[in-house]
mmCIF file of C-alpha atoms in Angstrom:
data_model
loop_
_atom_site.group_PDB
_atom_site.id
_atom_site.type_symbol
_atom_site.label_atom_id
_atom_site.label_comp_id
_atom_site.label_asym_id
_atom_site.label_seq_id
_atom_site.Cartn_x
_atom_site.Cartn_y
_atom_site.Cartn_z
ATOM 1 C CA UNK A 1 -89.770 28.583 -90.564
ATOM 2 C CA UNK A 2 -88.685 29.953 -87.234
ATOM 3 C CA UNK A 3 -92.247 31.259 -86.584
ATOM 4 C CA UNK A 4 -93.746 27.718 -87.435
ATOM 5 C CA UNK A 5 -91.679 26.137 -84.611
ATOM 6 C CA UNK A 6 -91.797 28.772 -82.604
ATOM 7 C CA UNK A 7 -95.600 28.788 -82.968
ATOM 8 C CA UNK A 8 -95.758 24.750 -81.477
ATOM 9 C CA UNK A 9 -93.467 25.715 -78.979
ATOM 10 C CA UNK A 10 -94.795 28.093 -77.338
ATOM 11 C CA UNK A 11 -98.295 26.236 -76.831
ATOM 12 C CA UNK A 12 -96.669 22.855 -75.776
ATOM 13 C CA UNK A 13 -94.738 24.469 -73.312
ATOM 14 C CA UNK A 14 -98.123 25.960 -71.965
ATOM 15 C CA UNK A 15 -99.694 22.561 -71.768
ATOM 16 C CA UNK A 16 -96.873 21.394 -70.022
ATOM 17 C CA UNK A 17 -96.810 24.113 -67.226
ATOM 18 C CA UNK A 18 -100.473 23.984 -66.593
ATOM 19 C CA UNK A 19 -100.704 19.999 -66.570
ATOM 20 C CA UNK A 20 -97.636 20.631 -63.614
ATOM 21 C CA UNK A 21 -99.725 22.966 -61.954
ATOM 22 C CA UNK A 22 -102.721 20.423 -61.959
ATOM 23 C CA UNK A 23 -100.549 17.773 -61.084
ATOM 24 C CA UNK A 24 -99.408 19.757 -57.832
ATOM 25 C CA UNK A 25 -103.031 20.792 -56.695
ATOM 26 C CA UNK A 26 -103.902 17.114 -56.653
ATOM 27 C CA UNK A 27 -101.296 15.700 -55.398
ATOM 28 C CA UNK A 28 -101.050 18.511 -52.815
ATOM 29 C CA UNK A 29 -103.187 19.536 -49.256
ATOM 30 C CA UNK A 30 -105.985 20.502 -50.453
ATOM 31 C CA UNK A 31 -106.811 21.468 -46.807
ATOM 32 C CA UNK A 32 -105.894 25.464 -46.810
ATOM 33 C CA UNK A 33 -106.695 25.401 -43.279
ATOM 34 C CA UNK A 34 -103.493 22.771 -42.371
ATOM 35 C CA UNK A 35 -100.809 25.464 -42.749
ATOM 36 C CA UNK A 36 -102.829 27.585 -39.653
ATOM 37 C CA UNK A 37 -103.829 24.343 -37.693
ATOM 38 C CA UNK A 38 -100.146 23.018 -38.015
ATOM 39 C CA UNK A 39 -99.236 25.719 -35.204
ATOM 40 C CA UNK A 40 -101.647 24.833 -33.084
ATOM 41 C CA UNK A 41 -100.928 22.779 -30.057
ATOM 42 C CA UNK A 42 -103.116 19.614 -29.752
ATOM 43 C CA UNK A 43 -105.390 19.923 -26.434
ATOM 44 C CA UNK A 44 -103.982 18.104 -23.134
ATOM 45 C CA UNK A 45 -105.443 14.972 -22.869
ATOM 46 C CA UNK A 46 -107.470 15.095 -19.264
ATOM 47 C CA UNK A 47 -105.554 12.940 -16.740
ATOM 48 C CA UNK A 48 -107.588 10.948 -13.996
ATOM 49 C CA UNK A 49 -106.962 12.426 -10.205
ATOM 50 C CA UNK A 50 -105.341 9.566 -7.497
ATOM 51 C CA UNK A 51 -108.681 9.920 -6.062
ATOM 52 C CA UNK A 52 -110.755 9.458 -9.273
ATOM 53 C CA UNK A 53 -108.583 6.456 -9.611
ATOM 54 C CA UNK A 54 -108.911 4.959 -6.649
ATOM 55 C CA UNK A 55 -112.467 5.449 -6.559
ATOM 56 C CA UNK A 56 -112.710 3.059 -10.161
ATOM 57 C CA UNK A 57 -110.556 0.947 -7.702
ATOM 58 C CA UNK A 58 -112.107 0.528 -4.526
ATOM 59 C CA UNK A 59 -115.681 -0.318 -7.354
ATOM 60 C CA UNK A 60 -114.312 -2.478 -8.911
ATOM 61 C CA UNK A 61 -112.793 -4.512 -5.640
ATOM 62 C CA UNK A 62 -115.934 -4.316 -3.926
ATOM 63 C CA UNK A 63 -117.456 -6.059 -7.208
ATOM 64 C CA UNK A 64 -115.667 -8.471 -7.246
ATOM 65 C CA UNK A 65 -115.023 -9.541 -3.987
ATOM 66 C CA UNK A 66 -118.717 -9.647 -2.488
ATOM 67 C CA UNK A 67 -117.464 -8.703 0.986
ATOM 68 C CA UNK A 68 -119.384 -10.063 3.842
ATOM 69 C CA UNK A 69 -121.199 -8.227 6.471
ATOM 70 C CA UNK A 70 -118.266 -9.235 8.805
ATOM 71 C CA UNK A 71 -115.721 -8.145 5.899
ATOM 72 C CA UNK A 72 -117.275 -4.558 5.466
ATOM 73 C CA UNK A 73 -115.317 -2.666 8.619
ATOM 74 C CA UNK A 74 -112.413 -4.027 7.323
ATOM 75 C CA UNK A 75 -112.507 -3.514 4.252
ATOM 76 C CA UNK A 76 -113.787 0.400 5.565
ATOM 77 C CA UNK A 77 -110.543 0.290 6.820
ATOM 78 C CA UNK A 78 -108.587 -0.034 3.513
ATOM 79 C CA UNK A 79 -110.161 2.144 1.761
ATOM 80 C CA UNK A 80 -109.807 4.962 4.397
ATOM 81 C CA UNK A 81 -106.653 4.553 4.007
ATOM 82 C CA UNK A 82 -106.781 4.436 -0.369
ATOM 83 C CA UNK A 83 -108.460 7.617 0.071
ATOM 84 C CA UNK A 84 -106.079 9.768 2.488
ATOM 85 C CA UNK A 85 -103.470 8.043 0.224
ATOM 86 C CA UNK A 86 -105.237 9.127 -2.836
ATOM 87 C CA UNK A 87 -105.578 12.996 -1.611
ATOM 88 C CA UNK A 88 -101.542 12.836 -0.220
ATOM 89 C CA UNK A 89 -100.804 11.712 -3.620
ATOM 90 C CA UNK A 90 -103.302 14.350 -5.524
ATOM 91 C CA UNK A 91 -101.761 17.408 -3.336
ATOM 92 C CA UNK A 92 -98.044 15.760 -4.477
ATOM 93 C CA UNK A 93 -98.871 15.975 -7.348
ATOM 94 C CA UNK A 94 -100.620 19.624 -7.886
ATOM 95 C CA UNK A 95 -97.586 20.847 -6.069
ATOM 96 C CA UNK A 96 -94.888 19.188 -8.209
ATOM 97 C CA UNK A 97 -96.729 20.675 -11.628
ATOM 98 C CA UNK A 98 -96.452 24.423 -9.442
ATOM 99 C CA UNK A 99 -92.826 23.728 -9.316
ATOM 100 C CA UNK A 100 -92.633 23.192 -12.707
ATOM 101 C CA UNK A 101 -94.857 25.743 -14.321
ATOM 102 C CA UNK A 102 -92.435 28.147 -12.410
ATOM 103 C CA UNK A 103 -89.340 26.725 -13.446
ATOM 104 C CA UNK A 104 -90.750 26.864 -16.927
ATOM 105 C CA UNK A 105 -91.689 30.415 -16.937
ATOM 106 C CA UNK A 106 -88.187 31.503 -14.970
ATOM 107 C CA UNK A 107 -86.583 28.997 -17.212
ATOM 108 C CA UNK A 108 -84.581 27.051 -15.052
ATOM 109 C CA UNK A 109 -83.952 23.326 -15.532
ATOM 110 C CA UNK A 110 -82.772 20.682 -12.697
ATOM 111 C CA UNK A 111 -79.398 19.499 -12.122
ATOM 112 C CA UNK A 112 -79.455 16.008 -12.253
ATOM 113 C CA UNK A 113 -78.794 15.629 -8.064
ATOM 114 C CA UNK A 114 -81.901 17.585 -8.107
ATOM 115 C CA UNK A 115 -84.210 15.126 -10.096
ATOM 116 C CA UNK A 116 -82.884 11.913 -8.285
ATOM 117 C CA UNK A 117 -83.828 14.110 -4.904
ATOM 118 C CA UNK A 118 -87.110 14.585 -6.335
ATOM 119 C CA UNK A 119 -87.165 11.313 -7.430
ATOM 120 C CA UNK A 120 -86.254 10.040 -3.580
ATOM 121 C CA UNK A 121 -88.747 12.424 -2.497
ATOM 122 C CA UNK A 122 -91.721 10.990 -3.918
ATOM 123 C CA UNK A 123 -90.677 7.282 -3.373
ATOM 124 C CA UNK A 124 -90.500 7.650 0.123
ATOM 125 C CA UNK A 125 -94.039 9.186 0.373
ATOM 126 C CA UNK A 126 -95.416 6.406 -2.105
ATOM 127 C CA UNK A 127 -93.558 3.986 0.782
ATOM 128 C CA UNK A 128 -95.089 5.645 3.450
ATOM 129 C CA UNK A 129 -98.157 4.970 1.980
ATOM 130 C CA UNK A 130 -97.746 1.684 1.231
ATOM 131 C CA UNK A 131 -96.678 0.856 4.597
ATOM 132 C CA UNK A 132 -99.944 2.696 5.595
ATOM 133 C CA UNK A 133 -102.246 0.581 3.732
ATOM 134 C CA UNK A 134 -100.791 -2.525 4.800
ATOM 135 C CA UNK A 135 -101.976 -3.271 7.942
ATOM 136 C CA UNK A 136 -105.390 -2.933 7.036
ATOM 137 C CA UNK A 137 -105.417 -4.849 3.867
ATOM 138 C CA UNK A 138 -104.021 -7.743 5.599
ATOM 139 C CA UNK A 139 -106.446 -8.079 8.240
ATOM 140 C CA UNK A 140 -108.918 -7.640 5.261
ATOM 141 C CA UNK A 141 -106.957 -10.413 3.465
ATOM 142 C CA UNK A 142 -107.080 -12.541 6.201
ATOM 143 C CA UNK A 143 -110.767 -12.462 7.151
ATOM 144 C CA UNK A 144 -111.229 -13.547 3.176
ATOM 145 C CA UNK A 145 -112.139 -16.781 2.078
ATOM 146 C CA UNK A 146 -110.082 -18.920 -0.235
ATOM 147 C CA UNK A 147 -112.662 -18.046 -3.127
ATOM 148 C CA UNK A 148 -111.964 -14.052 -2.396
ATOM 149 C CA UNK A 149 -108.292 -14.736 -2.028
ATOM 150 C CA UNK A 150 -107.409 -16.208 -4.789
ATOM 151 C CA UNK A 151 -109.266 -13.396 -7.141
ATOM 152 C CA UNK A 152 -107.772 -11.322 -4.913
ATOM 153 C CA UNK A 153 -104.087 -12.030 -5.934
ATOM 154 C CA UNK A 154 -105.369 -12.533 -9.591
ATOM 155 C CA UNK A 155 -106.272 -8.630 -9.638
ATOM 156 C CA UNK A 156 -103.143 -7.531 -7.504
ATOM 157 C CA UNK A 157 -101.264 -10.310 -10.027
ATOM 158 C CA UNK A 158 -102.247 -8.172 -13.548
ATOM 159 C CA UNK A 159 -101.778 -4.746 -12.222
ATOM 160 C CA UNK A 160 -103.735 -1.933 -13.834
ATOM 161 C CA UNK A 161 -102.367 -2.726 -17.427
ATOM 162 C CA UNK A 162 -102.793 -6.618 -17.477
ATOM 163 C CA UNK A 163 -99.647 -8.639 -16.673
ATOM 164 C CA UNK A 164 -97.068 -7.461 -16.150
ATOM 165 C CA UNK A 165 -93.351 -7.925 -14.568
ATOM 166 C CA UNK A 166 -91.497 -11.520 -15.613
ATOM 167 C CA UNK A 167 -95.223 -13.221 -16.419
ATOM 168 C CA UNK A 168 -95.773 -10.890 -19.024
ATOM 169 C CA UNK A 169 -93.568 -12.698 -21.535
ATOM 170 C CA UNK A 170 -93.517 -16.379 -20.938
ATOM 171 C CA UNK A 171 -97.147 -16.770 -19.214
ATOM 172 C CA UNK A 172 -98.072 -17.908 -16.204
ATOM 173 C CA UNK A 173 -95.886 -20.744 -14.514
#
């Protein structure tokens, strides 16, 4: 009698393990590549340049603003200045990811006094260059017509992301 149920046993409890096994490849990765590409880090994604940008920028302004033959030194002007700005900002820029690839590979982090320095650092250049580009865009802006103003404030208005600031909740007022 032992033998007899012994004999079922045995075979059941085969079935059993082998429909476990079947239920774990299917329900599993069946992508035997994952555990390698898990590692991996996921390419950088490729950033745009200031002066990339402000090229897109200074297109898209001169389409659509139609500047006049009178408008066109002027608006020369500005985006002299939008380009200088653009490389200033560029150079800033390569330098600050120097500084911290070599922090990185000498492993040494910032104080906190440090990073608001930084911090003060590049807000007074982006000042500076604000300041710069001033003067020119408002002669610009005030050789414009009403028409060229008003889109003008509309794109300065949305910002490169659409609205934003207290409009970007309760709408336009």
């Amino acid at each position: 009698m032992k033998l007899k149920a012994n004999w079922f046993a045995l075979p059941a409890t085969l079935i059993m393990v082998l429909l476990v096994f079947l239920l774990l490849i299917v329900s599993g990765n069946t992508n035997l590549s994952y555990a390698a590409s898990a590692s991996k880090k996921a390419p950088a994604m490729e950033r745009k340049t200031a002066a990339e940008y402000t090229e897109i920028q200074i297109k898209q302004l001169e389409g659509a603003l139609n500047f006049t033959d009178s408008q066109k030194p002027l608006w020369n002007d500005v985006t002299k200045v939008m380009r200088e700005n653009a490389k200033e900002t560029d150079a800033r820029h390569e330098a600050r990811a120097k500084a911290r690839a070599e922090r990185i590979e000498k492993n040494i982090k910032r104080s906190a006094v440090e990073r608001i320095k930084a911090h003060t650092e590049n807000t007074e250049a982006y000042l500076a260059q604000m300041k710069k580009l001033l003067p020119p865009f408002e002669a610009l802006y005030n050789s414009m017509s009403d028409q060229q103003k008003i889109i003008t404030d509309l794109l300065f208005e949305t910002g490169k992301y659409g609205r934003h600031g207290r409009q970007s909740k309760r709408g336009r007022r």
